[in-house]
Coordinates of C-alpha atoms and ligand atoms in Angstrom, one line a residue:
X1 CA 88.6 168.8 65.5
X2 CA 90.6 170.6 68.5
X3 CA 88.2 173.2 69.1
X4 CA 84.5 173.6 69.8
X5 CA 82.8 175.7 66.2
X6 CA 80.0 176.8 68.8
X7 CA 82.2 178.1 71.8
X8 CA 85.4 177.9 71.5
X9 CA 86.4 175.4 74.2
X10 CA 88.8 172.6 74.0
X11 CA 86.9 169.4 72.7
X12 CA 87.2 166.0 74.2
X13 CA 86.7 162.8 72.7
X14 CA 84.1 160.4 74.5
X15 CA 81.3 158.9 74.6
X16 CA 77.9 160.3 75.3
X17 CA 75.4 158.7 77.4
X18 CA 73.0 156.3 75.7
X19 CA 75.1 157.0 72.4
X20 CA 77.5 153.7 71.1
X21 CA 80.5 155.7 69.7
X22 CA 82.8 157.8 70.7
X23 CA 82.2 161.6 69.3
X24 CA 83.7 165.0 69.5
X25 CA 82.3 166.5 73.1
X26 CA 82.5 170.3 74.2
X27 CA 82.3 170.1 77.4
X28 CA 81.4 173.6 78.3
X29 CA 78.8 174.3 76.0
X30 CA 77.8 171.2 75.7
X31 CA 77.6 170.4 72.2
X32 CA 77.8 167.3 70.1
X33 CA 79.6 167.6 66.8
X34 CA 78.4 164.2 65.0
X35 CA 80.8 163.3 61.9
X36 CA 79.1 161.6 59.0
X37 CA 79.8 160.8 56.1
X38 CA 79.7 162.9 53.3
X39 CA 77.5 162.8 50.0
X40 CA 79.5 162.9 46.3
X41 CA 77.0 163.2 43.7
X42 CA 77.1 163.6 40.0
X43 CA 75.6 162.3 37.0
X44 CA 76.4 160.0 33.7
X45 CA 75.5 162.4 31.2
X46 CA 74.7 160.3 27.7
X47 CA 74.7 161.9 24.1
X48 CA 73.8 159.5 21.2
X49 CA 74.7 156.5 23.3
X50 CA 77.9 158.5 24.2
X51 CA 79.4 159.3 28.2
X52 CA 80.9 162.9 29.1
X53 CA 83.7 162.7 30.7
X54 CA 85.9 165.2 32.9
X55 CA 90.0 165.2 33.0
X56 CA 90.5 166.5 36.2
X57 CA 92.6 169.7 36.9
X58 CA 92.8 169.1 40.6
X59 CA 94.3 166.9 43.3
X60 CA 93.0 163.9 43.7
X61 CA 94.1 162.3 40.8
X62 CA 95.0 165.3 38.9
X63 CA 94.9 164.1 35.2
X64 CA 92.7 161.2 35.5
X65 CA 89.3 160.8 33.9
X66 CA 85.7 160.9 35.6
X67 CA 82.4 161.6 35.7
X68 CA 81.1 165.2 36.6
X69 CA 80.9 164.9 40.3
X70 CA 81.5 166.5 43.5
X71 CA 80.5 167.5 47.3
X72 CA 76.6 168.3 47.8
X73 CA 76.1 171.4 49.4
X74 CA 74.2 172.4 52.4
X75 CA 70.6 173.9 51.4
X76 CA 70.2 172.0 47.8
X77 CA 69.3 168.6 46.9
X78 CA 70.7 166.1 45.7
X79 CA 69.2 166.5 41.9
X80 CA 70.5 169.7 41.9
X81 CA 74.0 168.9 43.4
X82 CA 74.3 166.9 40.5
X83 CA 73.2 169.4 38.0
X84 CA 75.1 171.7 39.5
X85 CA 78.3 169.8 39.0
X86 CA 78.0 169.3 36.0
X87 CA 77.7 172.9 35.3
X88 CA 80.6 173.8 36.9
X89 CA 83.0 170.8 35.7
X90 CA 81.8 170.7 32.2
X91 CA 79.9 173.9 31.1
X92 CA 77.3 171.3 30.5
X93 CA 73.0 171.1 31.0
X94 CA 71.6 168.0 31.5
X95 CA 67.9 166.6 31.8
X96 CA 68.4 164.3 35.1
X97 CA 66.8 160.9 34.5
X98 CA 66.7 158.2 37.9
X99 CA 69.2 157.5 40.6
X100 CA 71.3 155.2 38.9
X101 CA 74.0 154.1 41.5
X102 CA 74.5 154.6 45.2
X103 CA 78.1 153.2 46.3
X104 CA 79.2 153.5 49.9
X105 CA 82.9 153.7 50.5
X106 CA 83.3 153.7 54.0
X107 CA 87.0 154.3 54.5
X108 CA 86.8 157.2 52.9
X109 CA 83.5 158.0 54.5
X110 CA 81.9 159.0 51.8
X111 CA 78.6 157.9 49.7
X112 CA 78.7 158.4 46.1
X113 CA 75.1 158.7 43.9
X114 CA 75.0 159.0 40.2
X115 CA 72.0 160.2 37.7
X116 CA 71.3 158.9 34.5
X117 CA 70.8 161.8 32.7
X118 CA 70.8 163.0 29.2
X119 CA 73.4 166.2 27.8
X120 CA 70.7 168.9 26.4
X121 CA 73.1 170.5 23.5
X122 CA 76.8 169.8 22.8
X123 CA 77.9 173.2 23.9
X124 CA 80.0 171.9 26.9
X125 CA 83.4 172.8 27.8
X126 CA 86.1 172.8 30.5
X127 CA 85.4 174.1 33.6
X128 CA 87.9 175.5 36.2
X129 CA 88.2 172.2 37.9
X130 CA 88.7 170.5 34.7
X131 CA 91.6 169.9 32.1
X132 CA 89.5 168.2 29.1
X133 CA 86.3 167.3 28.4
X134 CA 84.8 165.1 26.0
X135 CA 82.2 162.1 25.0
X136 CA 83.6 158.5 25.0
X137 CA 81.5 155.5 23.3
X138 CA 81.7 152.2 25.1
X139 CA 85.2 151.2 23.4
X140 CA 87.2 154.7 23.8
X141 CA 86.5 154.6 28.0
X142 CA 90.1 155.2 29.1
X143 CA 89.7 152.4 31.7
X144 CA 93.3 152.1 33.1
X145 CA 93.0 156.4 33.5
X146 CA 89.3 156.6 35.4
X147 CA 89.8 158.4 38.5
X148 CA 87.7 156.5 40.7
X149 CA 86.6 153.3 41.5
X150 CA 82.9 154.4 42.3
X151 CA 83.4 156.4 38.9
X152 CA 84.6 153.1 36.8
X153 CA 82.0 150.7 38.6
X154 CA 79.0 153.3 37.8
X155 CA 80.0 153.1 34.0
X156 CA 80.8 149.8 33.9
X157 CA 76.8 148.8 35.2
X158 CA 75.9 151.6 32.0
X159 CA 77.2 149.3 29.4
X160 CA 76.1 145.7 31.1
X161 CA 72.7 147.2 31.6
X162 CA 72.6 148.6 28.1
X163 CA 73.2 145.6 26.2
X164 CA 70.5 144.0 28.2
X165 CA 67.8 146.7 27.7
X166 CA 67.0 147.5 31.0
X167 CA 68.4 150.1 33.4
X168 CA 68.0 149.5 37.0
X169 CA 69.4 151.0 40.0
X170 CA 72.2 149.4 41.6
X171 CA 73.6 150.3 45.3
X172 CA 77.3 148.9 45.5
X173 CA 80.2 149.5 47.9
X174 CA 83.6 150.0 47.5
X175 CA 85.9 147.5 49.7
X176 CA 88.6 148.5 52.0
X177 CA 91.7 148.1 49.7
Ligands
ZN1 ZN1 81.4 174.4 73.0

């Protein structure tokens, strides 16, 4: 950020007073502008004990496999950031079930959340963001072609908590490479 989105002015880089980090400062106007980090949401959509996947048509990691996910949007929540997602990636309507993961990966500066959720019909299809889609049982999860790690971690807890009965939440983070 060069400029200041309320005024116009050139922006400096220092600390406020009584603040502990450095931030983006206008100081003509004023203004704060506070970077945080950003919210990816989507949902692990299940159809007779089967996962829908996306093959992505866009950069990053054009070609690679995922869940239907993407940047919430100011004004909605998070339930329907997910739903919505999943609309646009996959054609596809779900019934949300809980919060399934929530997996910080700070150099990124993102947080990722995944539903549980269940597909409502199998009338789902490519969207524009999307090369394929399909359903994958436990044993046809392309592993070596998911397209991220929040992605393969957020599947892989799916399986281990399916074979032991019980599905519980699970918060996670993604370290630095
Ligand atoms: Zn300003």
């Amino acid at each position: 950020m060069n400029y200041c989105c309320t005024c116009g002015a050139t922006i400096a880089i220092r600390t406020p007073p009584g603040d502990a980090l450095p931030r983006h400062v206008c100081d003509a106007c004023g203004a704060i502008h506070y970077r945080n980090p950003r919210m990816v949401v989507g949902a692990l959509a299940e159809w007779d004990g089967r996962i829908l996947l996306c093959r992505r048509a866009i950069e990053p990691r054009l070609g690679k496999w995922t869940l239907p996910a993407g940047f919430m949007e100011i004004g909605e929540t998070v339930a329907q950031a997910a739903a919505r997602e999943t609309l646009e990636e996959a054609n596809a309507r779900l019934e949300l079930h809980d919060m399934y993961t929530v997996i910080s990966v700070p150099q990124a500066n993102q947080v990722h959340l995944f539903y549980r959720a269940r597909l409502l019909d199998l009338d789902f299809s490519p969207g524009e963001e999307s090369l394929e889609t399909a359903l994958f049982g436990e044993h046809e999860i392309p592993w070596e072609e998911i397209a991220f790690r929040t992605v393969a971690m957020t599947l892989r807890h799916f399986f281990t908590d399916r074979i032991s009965g019980a599905f519980r939440f699970h918060a996670g983070e993604i370290p630095p490479p």
